[in-house]
Short mmCIF file of C-alpha atoms in Angstrom, two decimals:
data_model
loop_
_atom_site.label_atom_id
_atom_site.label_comp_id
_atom_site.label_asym_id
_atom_site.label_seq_id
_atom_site.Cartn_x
_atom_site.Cartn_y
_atom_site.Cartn_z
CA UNK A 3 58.55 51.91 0.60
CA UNK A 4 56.01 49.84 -1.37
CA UNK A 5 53.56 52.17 -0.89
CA UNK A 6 55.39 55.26 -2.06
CA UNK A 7 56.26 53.22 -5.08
CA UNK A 8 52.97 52.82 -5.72
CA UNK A 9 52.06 56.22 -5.86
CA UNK A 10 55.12 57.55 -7.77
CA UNK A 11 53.53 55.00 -10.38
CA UNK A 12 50.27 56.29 -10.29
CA UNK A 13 51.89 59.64 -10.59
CA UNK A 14 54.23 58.99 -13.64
CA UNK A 15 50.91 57.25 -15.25
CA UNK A 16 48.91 60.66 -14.74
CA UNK A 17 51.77 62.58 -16.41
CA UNK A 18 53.18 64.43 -13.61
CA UNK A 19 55.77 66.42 -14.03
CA UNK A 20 57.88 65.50 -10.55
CA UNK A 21 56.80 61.93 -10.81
CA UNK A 22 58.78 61.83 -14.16
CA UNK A 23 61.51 63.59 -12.92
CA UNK A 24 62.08 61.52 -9.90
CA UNK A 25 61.67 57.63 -12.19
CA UNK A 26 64.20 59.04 -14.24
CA UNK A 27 66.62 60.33 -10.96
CA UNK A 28 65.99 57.38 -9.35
CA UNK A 29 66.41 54.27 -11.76
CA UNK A 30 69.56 56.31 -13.15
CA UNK A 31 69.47 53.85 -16.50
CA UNK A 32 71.05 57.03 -18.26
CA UNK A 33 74.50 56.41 -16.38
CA UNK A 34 75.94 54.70 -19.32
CA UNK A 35 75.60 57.68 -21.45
CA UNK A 36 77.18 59.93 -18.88
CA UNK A 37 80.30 57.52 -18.61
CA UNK A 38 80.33 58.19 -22.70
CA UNK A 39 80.88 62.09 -22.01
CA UNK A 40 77.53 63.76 -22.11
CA UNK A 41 75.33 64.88 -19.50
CA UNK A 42 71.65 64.31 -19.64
CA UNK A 43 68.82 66.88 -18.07
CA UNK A 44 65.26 66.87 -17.93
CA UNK A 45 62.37 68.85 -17.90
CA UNK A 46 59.12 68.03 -18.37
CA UNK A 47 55.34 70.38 -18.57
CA UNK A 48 51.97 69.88 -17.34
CA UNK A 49 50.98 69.64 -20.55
CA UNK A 50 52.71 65.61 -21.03
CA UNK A 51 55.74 67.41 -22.80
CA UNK A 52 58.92 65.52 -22.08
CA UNK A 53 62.27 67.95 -22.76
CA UNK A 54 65.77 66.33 -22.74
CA UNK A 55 69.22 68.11 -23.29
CA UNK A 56 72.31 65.91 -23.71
CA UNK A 57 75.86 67.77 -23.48
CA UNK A 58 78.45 66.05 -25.73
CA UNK A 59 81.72 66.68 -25.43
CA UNK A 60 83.55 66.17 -29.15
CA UNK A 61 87.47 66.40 -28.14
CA UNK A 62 87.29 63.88 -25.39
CA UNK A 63 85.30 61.22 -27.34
CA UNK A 64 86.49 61.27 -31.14
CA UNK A 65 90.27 60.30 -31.47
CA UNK A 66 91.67 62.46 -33.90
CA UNK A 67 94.40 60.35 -34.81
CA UNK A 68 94.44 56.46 -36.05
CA UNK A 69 96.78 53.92 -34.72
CA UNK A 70 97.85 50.85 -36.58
CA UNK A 71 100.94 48.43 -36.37
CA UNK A 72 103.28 48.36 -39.52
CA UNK A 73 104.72 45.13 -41.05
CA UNK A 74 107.99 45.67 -39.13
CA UNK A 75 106.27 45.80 -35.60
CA UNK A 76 106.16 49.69 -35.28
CA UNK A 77 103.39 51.68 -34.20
CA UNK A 78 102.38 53.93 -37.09
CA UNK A 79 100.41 56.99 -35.65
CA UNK A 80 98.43 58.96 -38.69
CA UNK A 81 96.41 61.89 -38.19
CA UNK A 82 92.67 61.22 -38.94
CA UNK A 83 90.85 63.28 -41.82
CA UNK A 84 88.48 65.95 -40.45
CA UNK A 85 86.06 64.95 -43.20
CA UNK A 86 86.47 61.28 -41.08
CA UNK A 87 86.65 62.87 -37.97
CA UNK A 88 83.50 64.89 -38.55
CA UNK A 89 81.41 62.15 -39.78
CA UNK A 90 82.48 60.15 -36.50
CA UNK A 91 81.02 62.94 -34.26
CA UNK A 92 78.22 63.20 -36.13
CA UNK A 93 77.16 59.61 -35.42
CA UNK A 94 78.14 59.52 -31.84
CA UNK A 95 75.75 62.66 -31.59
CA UNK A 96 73.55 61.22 -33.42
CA UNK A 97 73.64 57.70 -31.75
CA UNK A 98 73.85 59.20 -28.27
CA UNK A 99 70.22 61.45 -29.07
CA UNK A 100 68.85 58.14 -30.35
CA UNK A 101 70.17 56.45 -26.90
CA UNK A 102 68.69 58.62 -24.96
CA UNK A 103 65.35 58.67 -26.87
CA UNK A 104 65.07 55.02 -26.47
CA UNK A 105 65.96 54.97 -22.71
CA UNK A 106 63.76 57.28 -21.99
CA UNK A 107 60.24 55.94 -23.70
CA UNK A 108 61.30 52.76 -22.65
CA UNK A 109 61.33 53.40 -18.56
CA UNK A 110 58.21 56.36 -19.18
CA UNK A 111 54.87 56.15 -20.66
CA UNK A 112 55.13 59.18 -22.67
CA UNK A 113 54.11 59.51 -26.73
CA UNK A 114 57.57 61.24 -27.55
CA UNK A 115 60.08 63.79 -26.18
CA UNK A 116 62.61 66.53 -27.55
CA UNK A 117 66.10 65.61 -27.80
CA UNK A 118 68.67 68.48 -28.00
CA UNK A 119 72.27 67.54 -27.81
CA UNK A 120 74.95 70.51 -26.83
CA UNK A 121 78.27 70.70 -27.52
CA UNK A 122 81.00 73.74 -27.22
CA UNK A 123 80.98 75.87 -30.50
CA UNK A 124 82.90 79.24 -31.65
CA UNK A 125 80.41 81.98 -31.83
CA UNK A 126 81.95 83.45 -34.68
CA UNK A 127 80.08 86.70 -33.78
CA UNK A 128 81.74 87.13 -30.72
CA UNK A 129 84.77 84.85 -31.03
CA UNK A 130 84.00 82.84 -27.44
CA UNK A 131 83.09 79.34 -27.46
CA UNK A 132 79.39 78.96 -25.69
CA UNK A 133 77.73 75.97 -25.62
CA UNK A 134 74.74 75.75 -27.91
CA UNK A 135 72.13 72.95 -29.66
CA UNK A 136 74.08 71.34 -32.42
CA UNK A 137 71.00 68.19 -32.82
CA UNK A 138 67.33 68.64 -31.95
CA UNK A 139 64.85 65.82 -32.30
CA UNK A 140 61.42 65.52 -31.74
CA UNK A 141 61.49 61.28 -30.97
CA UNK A 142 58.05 59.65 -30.87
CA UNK A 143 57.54 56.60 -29.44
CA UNK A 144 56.07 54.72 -32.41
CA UNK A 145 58.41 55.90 -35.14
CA UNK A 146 61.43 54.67 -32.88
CA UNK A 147 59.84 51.51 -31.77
CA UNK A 148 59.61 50.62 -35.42
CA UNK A 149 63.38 51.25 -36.14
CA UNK A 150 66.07 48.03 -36.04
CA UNK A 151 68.67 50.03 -33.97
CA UNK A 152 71.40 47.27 -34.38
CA UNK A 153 71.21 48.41 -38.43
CA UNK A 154 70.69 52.34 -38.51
CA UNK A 155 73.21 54.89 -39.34
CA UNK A 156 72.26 57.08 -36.53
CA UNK A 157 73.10 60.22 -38.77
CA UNK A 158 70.79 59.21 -41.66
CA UNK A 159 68.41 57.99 -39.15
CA UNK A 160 67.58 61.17 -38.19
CA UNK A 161 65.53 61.96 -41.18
CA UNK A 162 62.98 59.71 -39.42
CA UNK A 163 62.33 62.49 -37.50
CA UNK A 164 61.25 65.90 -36.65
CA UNK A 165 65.02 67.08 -36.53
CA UNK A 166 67.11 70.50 -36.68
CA UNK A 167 70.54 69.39 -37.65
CA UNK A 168 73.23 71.44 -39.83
CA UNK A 169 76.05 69.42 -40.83
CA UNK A 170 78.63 70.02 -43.17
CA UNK A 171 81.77 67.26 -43.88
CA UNK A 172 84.06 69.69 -44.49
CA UNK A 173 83.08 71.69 -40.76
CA UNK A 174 81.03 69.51 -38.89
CA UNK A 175 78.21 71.07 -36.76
CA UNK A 176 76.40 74.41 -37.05
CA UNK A 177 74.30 76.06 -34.36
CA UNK A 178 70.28 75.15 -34.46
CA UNK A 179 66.97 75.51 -32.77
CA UNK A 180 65.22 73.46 -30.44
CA UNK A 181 62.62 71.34 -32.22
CA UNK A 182 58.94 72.79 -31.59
CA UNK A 183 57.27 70.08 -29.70
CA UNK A 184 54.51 68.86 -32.35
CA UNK A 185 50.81 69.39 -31.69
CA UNK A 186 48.84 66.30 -30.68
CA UNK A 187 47.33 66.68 -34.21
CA UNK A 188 50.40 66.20 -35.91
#
């Protein structure tokens, strides 16, 4: 067992692809995040390039109504803004692509990866609800390591970054495009 711990390290150090796979299947420190209501999948290239996509799910996480106890001892029940509701969602999404950014370059040695979190939208084209990229993020290691995490409003912290995001307070999320995976010169 040793032994084939020491070559899945040497293997993850080289960049392999299935080496990097497997240290991320087998130390399973994303668990938390799926117990939030995402899924998280990886792929990864030859070429050192480290791909995640996170599935959020928005109805199951956001409350969309407020609770709060009134003077006489009743439970008052108010329905929650969308304007408030949106800006919620967009800093679990946000949070939860910064989560998994962190998790990630902390267990691999990698220089960055792609982020892209999912979610269920309304094709307005078609009038079906498909699930497509709503955040992309191109996370390096250095920028991140460089961030104090307890402090950041994940939303604004995403202008740290290489990042397709199209958010609107009034509507919440639009469809985007993966982030290009910058060049080594960048």
């Amino acid at each position: 067992d040793w032994n084939d711990q020491v070559a899945l390290g040497k293997k993850i150090l080289d960049g392999d692809p299935g080496a990097l796979k497997t240290a991320i299947e087998q130390f399973q420190s994303l668990n938390e995040i799926e117990e939030l209501g995402s899924h998280v999948g990886f792929r990864f290239t030859d070429a050192g390039r480290a791909y995640c996509v996170v599935k959020v799910l928005s109805r199951d996480i956001i409350p969309e109504e407020s609770k709060s106890l009134l003077k006489s001892g009743k439970l008052s029940q108010k329905r929650i803004p969308r304007g408030v509701f949106f800006e919620l969602y967009q800093d679990y999404v946000c949070g939860v692509v910064l989560r998994v950014a962190n998790e990630v370059l902390a267990m691999l040695p990698i220089e960055g990866l792609v982020v892209t979190a999912m979610d269920d939208v309304l094709n307005s084209k078609t009038g079906h609800i498909e699930e497509s990229p709503i955040v992309s993020a191109y996370i390096p290691r250095n920028t991140i390591r460089q961030m104090n995490m307890s402090r950041i409003d994940p939303s604004d912290s995403m202008d740290n970054f290489i990042h397709n995001m199209d958010f609107k307070k009034t509507k919440g999320f639009s469809v985007v495009d993966e982030v290009d995976y910058p060049n080594a010169s960048e």
